[in-house]
Coordinates of C-alpha atoms in Angstrom, one line a residue:
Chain H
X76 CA -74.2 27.6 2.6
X77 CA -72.4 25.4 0.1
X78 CA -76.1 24.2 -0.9
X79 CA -77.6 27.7 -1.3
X80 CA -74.5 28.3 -3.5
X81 CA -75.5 25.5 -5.4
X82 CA -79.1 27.1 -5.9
X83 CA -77.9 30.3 -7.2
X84 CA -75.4 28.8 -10.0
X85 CA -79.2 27.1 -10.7
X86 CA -80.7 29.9 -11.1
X87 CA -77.8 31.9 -12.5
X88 CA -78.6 28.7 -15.5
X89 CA -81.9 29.8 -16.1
X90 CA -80.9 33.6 -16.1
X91 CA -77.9 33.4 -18.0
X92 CA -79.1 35.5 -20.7
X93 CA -80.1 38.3 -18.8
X94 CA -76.8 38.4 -16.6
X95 CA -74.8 38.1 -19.7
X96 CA -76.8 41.3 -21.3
X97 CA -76.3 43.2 -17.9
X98 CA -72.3 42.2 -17.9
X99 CA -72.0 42.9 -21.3
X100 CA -73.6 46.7 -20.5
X101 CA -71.8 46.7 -17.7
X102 CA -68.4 46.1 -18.9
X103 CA -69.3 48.8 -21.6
X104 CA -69.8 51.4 -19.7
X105 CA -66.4 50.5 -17.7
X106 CA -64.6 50.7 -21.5
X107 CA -66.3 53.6 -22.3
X108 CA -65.8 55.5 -19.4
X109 CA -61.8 54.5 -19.4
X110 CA -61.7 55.6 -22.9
X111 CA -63.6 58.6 -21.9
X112 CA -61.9 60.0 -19.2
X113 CA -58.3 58.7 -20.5
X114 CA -59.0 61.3 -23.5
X115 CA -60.8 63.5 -21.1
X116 CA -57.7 64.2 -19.0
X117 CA -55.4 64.5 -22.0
X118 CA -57.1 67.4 -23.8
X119 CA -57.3 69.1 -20.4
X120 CA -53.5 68.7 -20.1
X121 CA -53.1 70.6 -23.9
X122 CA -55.7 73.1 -23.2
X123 CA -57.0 74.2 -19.7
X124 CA -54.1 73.3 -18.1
X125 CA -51.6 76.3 -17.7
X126 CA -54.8 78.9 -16.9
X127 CA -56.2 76.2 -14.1
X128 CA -52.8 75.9 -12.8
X129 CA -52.1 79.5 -12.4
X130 CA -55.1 80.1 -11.1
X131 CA -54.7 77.3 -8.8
X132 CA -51.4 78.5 -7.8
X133 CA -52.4 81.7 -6.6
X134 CA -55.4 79.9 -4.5
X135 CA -53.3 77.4 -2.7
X136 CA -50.7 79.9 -2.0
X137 CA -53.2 82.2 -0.3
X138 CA -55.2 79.4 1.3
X139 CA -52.5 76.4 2.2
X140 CA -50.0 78.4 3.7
X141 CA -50.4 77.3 7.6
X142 CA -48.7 79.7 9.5
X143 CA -48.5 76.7 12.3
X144 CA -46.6 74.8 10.3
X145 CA -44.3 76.4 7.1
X146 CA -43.3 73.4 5.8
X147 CA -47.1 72.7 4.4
X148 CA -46.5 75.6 1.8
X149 CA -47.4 73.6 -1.1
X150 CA -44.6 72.4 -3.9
X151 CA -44.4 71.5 -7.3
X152 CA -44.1 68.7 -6.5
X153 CA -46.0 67.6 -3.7
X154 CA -49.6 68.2 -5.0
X155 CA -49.6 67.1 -8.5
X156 CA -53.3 65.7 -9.3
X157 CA -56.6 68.2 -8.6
X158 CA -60.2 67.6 -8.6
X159 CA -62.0 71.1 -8.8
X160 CA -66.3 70.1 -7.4
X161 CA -67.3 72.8 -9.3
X162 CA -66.5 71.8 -12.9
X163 CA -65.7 68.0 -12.0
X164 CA -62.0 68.5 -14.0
X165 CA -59.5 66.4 -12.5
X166 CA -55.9 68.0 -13.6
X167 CA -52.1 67.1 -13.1
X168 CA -49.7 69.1 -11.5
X169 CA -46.9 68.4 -13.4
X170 CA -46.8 69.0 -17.0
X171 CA -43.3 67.2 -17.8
X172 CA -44.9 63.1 -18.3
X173 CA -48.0 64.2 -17.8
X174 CA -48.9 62.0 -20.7
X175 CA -46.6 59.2 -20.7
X176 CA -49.2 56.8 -19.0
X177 CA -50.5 58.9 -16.4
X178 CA -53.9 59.0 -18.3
X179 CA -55.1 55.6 -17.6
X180 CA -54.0 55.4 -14.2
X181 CA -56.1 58.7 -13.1
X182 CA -59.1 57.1 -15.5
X183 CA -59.3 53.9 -13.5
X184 CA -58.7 56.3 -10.3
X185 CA -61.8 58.5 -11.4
X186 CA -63.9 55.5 -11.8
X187 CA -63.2 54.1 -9.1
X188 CA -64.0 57.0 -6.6
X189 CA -66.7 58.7 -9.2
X190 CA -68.1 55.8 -11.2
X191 CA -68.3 52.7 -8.8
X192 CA -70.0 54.6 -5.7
X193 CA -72.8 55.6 -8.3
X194 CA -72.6 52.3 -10.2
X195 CA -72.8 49.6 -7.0
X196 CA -75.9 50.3 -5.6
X197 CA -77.2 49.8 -9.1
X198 CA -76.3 46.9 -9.8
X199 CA -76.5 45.5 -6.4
X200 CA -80.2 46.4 -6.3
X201 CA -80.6 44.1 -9.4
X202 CA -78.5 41.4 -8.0
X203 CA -80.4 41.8 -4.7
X204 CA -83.7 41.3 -6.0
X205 CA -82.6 39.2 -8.7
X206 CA -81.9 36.3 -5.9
X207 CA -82.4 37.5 -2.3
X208 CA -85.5 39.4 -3.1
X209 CA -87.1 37.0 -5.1
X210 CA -86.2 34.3 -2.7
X211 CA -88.8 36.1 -0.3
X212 CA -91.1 37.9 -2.4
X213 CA -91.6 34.6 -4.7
X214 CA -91.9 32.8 -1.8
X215 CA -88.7 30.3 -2.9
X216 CA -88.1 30.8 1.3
X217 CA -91.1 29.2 2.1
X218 CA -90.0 25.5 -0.2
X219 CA -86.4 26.5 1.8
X220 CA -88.1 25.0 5.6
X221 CA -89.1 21.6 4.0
X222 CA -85.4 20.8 4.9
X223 CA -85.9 22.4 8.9
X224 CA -83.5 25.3 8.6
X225 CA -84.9 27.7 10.9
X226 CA -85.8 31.2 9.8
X227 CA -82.5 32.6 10.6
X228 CA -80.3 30.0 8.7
X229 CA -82.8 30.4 5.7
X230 CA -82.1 34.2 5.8
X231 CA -79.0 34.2 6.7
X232 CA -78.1 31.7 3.8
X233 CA -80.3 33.2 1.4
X234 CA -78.8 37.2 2.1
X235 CA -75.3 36.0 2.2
X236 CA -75.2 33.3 -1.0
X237 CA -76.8 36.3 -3.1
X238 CA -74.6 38.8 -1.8
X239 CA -71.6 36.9 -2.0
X240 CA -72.5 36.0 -6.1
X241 CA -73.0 39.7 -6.5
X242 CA -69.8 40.8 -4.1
X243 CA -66.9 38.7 -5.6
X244 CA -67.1 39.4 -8.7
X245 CA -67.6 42.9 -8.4
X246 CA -64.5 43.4 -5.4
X247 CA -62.4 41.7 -8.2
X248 CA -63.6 44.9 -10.8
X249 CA -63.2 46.9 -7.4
X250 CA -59.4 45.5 -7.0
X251 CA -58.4 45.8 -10.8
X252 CA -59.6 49.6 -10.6
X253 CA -57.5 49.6 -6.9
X254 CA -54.2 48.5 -8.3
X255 CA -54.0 50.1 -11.6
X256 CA -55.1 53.5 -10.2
X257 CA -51.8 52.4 -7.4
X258 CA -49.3 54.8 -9.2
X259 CA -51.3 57.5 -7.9
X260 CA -51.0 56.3 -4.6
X261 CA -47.9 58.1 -3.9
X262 CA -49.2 61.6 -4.6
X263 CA -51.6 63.9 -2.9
X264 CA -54.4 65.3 -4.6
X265 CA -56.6 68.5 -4.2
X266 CA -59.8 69.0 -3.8
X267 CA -60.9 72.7 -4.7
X268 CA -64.3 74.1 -3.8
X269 CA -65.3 77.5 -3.8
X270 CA -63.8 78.7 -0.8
X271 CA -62.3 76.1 1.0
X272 CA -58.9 74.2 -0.6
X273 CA -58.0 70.6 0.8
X274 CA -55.3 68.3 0.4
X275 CA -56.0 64.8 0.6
X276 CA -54.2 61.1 0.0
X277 CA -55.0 59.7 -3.3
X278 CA -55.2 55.9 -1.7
X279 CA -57.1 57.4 1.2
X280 CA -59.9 58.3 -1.2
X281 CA -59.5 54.8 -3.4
X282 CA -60.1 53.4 0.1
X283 CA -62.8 55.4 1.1
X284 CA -64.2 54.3 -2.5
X285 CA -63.9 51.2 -2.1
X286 CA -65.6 50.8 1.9
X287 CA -68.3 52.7 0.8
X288 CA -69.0 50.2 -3.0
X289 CA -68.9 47.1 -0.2
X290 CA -71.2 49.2 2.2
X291 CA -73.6 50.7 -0.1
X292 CA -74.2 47.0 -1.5
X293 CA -74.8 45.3 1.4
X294 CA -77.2 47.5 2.9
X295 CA -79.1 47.7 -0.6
X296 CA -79.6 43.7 0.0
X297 CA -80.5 44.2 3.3
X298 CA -82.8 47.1 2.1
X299 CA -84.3 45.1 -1.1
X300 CA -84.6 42.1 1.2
X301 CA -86.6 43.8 4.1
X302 CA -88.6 45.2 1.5
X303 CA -89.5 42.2 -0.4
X304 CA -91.3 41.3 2.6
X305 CA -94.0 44.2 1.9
X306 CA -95.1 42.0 -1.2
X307 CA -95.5 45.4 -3.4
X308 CA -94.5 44.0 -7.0
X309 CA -91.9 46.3 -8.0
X310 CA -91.0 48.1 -4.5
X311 CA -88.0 46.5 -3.7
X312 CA -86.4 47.2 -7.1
X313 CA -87.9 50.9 -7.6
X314 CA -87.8 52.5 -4.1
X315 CA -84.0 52.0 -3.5
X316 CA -83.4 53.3 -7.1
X317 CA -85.8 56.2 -6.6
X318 CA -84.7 56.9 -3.0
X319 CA -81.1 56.9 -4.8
X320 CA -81.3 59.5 -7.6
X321 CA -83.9 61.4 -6.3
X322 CA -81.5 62.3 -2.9
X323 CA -78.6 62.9 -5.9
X324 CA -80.5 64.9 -8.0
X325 CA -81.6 66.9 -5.1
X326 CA -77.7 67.1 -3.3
X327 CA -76.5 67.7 -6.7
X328 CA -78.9 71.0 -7.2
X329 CA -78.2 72.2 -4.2
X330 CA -74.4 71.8 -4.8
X331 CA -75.0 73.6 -7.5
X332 CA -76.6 76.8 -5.5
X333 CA -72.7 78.4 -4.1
X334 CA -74.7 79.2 -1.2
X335 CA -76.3 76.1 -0.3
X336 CA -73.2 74.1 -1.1
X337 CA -72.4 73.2 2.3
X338 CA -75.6 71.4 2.4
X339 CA -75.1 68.5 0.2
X340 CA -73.5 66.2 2.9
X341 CA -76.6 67.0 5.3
X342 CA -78.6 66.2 3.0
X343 CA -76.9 62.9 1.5
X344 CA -76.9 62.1 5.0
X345 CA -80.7 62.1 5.2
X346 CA -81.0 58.8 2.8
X347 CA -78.5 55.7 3.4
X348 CA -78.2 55.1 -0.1
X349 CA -77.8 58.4 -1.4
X350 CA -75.5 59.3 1.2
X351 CA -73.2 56.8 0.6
X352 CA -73.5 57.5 -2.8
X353 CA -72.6 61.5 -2.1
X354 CA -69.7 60.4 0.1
X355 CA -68.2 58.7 -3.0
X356 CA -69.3 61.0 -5.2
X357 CA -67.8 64.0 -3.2
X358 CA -65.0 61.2 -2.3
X359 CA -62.8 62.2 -0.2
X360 CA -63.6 65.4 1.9
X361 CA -63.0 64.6 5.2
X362 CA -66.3 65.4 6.3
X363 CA -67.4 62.1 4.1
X364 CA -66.3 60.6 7.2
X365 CA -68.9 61.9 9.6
X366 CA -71.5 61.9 6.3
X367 CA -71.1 58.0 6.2
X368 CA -71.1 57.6 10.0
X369 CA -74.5 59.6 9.6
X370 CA -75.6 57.4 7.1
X371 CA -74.5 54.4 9.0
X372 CA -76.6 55.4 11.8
X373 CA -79.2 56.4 9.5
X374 CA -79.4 52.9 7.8
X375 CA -79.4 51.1 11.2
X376 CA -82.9 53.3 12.2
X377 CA -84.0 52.2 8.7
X378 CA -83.3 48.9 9.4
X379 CA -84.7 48.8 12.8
X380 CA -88.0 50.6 11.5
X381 CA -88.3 47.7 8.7
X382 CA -87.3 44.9 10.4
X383 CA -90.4 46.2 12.6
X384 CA -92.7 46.6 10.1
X385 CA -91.9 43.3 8.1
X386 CA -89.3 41.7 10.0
X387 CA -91.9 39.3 11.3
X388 CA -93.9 38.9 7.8
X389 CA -94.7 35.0 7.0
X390 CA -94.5 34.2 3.2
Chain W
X141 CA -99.3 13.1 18.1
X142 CA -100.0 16.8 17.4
X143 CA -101.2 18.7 20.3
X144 CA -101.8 22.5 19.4
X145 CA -103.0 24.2 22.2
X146 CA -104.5 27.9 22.6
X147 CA -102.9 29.5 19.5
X148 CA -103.1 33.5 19.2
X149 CA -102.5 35.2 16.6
X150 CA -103.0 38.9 14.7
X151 CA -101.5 41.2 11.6
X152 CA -101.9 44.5 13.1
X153 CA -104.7 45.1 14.7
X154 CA -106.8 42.1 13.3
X155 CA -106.8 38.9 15.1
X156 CA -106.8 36.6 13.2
X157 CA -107.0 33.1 15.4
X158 CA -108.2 33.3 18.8
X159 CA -107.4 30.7 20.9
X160 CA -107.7 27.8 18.3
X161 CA -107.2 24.0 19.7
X162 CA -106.5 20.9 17.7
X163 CA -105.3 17.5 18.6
X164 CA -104.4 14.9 15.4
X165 CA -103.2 11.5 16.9
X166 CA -101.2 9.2 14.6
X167 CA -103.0 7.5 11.9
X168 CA -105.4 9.9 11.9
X169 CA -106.5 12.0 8.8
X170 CA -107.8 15.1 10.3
X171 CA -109.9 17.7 8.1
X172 CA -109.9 22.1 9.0
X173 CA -112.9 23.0 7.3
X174 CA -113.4 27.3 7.3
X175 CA -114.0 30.0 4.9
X176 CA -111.7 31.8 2.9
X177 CA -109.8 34.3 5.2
X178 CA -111.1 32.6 8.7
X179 CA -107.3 31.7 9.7
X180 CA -106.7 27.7 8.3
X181 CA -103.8 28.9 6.5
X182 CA -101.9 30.6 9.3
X183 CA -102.8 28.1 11.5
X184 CA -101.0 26.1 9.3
X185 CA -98.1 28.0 8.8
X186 CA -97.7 28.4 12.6
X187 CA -97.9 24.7 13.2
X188 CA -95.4 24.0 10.5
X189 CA -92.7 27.0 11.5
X190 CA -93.3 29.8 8.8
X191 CA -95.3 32.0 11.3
X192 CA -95.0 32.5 14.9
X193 CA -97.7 32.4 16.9
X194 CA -98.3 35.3 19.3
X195 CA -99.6 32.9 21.9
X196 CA -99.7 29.3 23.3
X197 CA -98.0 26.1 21.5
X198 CA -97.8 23.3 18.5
X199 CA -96.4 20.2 19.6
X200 CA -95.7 17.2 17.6
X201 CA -94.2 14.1 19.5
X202 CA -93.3 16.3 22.5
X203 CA -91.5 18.4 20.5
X204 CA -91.8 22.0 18.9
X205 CA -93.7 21.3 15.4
X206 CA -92.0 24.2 14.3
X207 CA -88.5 22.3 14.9
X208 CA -89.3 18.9 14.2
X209 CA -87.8 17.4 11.4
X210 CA -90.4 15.0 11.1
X211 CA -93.2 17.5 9.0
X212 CA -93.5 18.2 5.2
X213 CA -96.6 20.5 4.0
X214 CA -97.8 21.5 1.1
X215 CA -98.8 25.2 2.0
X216 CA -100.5 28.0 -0.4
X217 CA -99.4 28.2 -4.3
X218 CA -96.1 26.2 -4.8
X219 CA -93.0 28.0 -5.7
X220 CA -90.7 27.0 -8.0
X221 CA -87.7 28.1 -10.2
X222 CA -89.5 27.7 -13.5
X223 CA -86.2 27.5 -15.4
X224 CA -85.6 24.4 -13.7
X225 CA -86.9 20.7 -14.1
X226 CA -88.9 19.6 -11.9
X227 CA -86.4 16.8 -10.8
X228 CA -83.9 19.8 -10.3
X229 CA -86.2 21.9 -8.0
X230 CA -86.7 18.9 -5.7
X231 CA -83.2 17.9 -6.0
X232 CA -82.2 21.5 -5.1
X233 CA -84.2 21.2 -2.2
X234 CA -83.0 18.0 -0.9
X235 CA -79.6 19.3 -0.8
X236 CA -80.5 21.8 2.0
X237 CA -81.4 18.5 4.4
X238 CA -78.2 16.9 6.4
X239 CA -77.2 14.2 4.6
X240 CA -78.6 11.8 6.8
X241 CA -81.9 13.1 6.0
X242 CA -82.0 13.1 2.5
X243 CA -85.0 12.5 1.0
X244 CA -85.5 10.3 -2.3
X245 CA -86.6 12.5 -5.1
X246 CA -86.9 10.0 -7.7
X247 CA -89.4 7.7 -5.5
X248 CA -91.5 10.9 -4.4
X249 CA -91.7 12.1 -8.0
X250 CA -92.8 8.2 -8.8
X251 CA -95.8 8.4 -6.3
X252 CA -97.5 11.5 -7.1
X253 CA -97.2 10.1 -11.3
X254 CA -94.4 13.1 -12.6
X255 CA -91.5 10.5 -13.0
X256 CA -92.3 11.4 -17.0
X257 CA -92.1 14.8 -17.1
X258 CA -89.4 15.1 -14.6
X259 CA -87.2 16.4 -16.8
X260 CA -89.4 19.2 -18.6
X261 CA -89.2 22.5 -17.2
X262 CA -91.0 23.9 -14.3
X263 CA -92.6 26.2 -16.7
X264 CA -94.0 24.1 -19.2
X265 CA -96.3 22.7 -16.1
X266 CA -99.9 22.5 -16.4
X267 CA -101.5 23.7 -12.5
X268 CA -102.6 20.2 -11.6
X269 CA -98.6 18.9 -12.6
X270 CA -97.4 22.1 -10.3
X271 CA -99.8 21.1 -7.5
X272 CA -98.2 17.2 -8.4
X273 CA -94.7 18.7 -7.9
X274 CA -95.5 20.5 -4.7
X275 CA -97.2 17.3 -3.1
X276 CA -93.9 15.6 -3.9
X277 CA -92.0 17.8 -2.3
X278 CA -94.3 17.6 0.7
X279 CA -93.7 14.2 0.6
X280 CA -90.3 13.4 -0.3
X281 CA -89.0 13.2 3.1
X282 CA -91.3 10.4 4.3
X283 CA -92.9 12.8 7.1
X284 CA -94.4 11.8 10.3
X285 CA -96.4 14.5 10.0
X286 CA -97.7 15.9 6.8
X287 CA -99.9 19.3 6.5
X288 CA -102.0 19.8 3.5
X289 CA -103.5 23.6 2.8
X290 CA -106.0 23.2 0.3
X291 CA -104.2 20.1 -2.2
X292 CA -107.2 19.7 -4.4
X293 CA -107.0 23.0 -5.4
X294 CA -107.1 23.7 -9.5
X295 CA -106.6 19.4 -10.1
X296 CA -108.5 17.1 -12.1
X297 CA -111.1 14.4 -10.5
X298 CA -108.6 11.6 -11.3
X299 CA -105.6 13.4 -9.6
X300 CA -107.6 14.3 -6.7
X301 CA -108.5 10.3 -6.4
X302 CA -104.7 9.7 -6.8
X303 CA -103.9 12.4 -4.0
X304 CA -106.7 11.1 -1.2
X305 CA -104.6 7.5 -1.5
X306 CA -101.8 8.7 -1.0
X307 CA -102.8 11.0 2.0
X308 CA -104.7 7.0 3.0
X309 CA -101.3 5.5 2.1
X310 CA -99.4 7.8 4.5
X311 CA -101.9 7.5 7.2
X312 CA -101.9 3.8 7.2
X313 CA -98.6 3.8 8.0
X314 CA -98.7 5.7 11.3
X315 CA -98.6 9.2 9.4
X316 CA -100.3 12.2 11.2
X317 CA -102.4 14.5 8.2
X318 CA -103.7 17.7 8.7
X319 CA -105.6 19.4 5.8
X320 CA -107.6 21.8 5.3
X321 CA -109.8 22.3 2.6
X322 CA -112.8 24.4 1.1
X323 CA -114.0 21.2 -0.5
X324 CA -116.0 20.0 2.4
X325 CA -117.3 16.7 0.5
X326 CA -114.3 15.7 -0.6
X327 CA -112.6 16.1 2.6
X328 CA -115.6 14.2 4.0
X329 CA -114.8 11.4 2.4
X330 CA -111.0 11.0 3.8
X331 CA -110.8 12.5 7.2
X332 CA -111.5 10.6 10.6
X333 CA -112.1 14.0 12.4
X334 CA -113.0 17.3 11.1
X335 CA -113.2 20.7 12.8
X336 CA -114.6 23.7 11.5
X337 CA -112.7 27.4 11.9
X338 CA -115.0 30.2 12.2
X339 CA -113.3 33.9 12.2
X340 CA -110.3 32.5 14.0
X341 CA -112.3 30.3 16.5
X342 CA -113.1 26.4 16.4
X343 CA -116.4 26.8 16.2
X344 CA -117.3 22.8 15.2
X345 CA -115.5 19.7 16.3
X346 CA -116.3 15.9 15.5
X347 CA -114.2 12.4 15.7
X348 CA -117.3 11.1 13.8
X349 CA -117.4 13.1 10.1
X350 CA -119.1 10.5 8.1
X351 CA -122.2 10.2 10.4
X352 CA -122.4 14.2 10.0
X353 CA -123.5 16.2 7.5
X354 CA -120.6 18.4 7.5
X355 CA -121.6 20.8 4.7
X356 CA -124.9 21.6 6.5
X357 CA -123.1 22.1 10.0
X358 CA -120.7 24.5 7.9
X359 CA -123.6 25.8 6.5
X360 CA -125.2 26.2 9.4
X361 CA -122.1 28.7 11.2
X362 CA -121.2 30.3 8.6
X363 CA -125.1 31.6 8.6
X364 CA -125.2 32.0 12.6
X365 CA -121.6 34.1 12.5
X366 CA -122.2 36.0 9.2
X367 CA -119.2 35.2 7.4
X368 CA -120.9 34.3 4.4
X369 CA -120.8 37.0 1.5
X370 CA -120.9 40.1 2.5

């Protein structure tokens, strides 16, 4: 492994300038959006606030109210931070330091549940290909058996020393997103959409965020790699991507049908990638649970079906 | 000694070797002389490791060919990191064997005539220095055993002069060398047995090439099977 490692800062040398343009865009888009949503949230708090919370108000108190347990009637102060699906508005509760450095805390917060789920995959598909993939489809693999590793060790070391260049540096932009959306922690947040109101944990959906990032990537490397075995220039970079939007796009416009609505985990569920993707997207219903055990299962029939098909390629 | 014995093999529904049989005893240069797409090259890569066969076994020195640590080959196009030296893409490579292993870059660069350019970029290569590279990294380890898929591909007269001594220089040392090769006369002039692969079959074996005209005997199958251009 520590050799492999050694191969990819190599190659990283003879990529530099191509990894430094993708950070730099990269990085970019993470200012951008901060300084985005951190405005974002702050003219919400001056304009839409007092009508959303009213109407708000009146939802929860006819909805949240469970007559099994009164002590659930929602508070002030309990409930403080809302995401409505519909509109994609995230809101606070409570007016009073709403603006004394609340705003950055719920950016980072946003990006991390919103941004990162639809960002990772991404950029893991380009990591993935950039080493793993080419590794196979190059046939770099093939110079690998001069030394006798077996196949597996020659995978294994391959998948893992791309993943792991990819994966560091990426749970460190995972983990500075993590603790500075952390005074959020504390507070509950609620999810409004259409008919159905629910209250969930603000670190509960950071977590969730943050499993599915490391799951999403890993099974795009597995995916790209598997693929890269089909020799199809192109296919292991395009189909994950295309796979990707094209299951968004489709959740997204049936989301976007009030009657269908229910429908975008199924579908989500239908494609790994965009699943996973959905689950972050949507974040934190609790039926993102089952959605990503569906996808999990989903990806493991994938994988089975691949590893079939190419799993015993030569290169 | 390499004893391949009764090798199967398909992609899908086409076989491609069927039942294919070779023995290459140490010393010995031994020539696989077949038509583009008639199975040398996944012969090769199954005797070497980077295919498995479907059926029977490749054994070098009683052991698994596929395992031994004793092989280098020199299979298909090279591939290299063309950002890197030359010197650096061996180097890399040598890394990945145990240290007890290690193989000496700077000599193997030395015998196949790169120890100039070692430091220019993969890239900057000319087809016969690439084809230089990758016989030095089939080399580099000393093997016992060394398989060759078609070396004299895209090189010049004088490198393919300076390739058959060193495949004479390995063999005189006790080496075992496998190559195949759609240059049937120039394989004629190195190899001290030849057989000829025929849509995955051996369909021609001799321990006597130079009394043979092997290009007519090829000739001569290729026109029996109807593998010739279709």
């Amino acid at each position: 492994m520590k050799a492999f490692l050694r191969l990819r800062l190599a190659q990283l040398k003879g990529r530099y300038p191509y990894l430094l343009f993708a950070l730099s865009v990269l990085l970019l888009i993470i200012v951008f959006a901060c300084v985005y949503y951190g405005r974002h949230v702050e003219s919400l708090t001056k304009g839409d606030l007092a009508e959303s919370l009213s109407f708000y108000e009146q939802q929860l108190a006819d909805k949240l109210v469970d007559p099994q347990s009164p002590q659930d009637i929602m508070t002030a102060g309990k409930y403080r931070f809302f995401l409505d699906t519909q509109t994609a508005k995230w809101m606070y509760w409570d007016p009073l330091y709403l603006l004394s450095g609340q705003a950055y805390s719920s950016a980072c917060y946003k990006l991390l549940v919103i941004v990162m789920p639809l960002l990772t995959p991404v950029v893991a598909v380009f990591f993935a290909y950039a080493f793993f993939g080419e590794d196979i489809a190059s046939g770099y693999c093939r110079e690998y058996f001069h030394s006798r590793l077996s196949r597996r060790q020659v995978f294994r070391a391959s998948f893992f020393s791309s993943f792991g260049l990819f994966v560091v540096p990426w749970l460190l932009v995972l983990l500075f997103l993590f603790l500075s959306a952390s005074p959020m922690f504390g507070i509950k947040l609620l999810c409004v959409n259409l008919d159905s109101t629910s209250a969930y944990s603000a670190l509960e959906g950071a977590a969730f965020a943050v499993i599915s990032c490391l799951i999403s990537a890993f099974l795009n490397f597995a995916l790209v790699g598997f693929l890269a075995f089909s020799r199809v220039n192109g296919l292991p970079v395009v189909l994950p991507i295309v796979l990707f939007y094209m299951m968004v796009m489709l959740a997204m416009l049936w989301q976007s049908v009030p009657r269908f609505s229910y429908a975008m985990p199924l579908i989500g569920a239908s494609v790994p990638l965009a699943s996973l993707l959905v689950s972050g997207l949507s974040g934190v219903y609790w039926g993102s649970w089952l959605n990503l055990l569906a996808a999990l299962l989903l990806a493991l029939v994938c994988y089975g079906l691949l590893r079939r098909r190419y799993g015993e390629g030569t290169f | 000694m390499l004893q391949v014995q009764d090798i199967h093999k398909s992609y899908g529904k086409n076989l491609v070797l069927k039942g294919v049989s070779l023995e290459a005893a140490p010393g010995q240069v031994v020539g696989l002389i077949g038509a583009n797409g008639c199975g040398k090259s996944t012969l090769l890569k199954i005797i070497v490791g980077l295919a498995p066969a479907d059926e029977g076994t490749c054994q070098f020195n009683g052991q698994e060919s596929a395992t031994s640590t004793e092989v280098g080959f020199m299979i298909e196009e090279p591939s290299f990191y063309p950002n890197l030296s030359g010197y650096e893409n061996l180097s890399l490579i040598a890394s990945l064997f145990p240290p007890d292993r290690r193989p000496d870059v700077d000599w193997a660069l030395e015998k196949v005539g790169l120890s100039e350019r070692k430091k220019d970029k993969y890239r900057t290569y000319s087809l016969g220095m690439k084809q230089r590279l990758h016989f030095a990294l089939a080399i580099m380890s000393k093997p016992s055993l060394l398989i060759l898929d078609e070396p004299f591909n895209g090189i010049d007269p004088v490198t393919v002069i300076a390739f058959e001594e060193l495949i004479g220089e390995f063999a005189k040392q006790g080496a075992t060398v496998l190559i195949s090769s759609h240059g049937i006369r120039e394989l004629q002039a190195i190899v001290d047995k030849a057989y000829i692969l025929d849509s995955g079959v051996i369909a021609y074996k001799t321990d006597k090439p130079h009394e043979v005209d092997l290009f007519a005997v090829f000739k001569d199958i290729v026109a029996r099977s109807g593998a010739g251009l279709r």
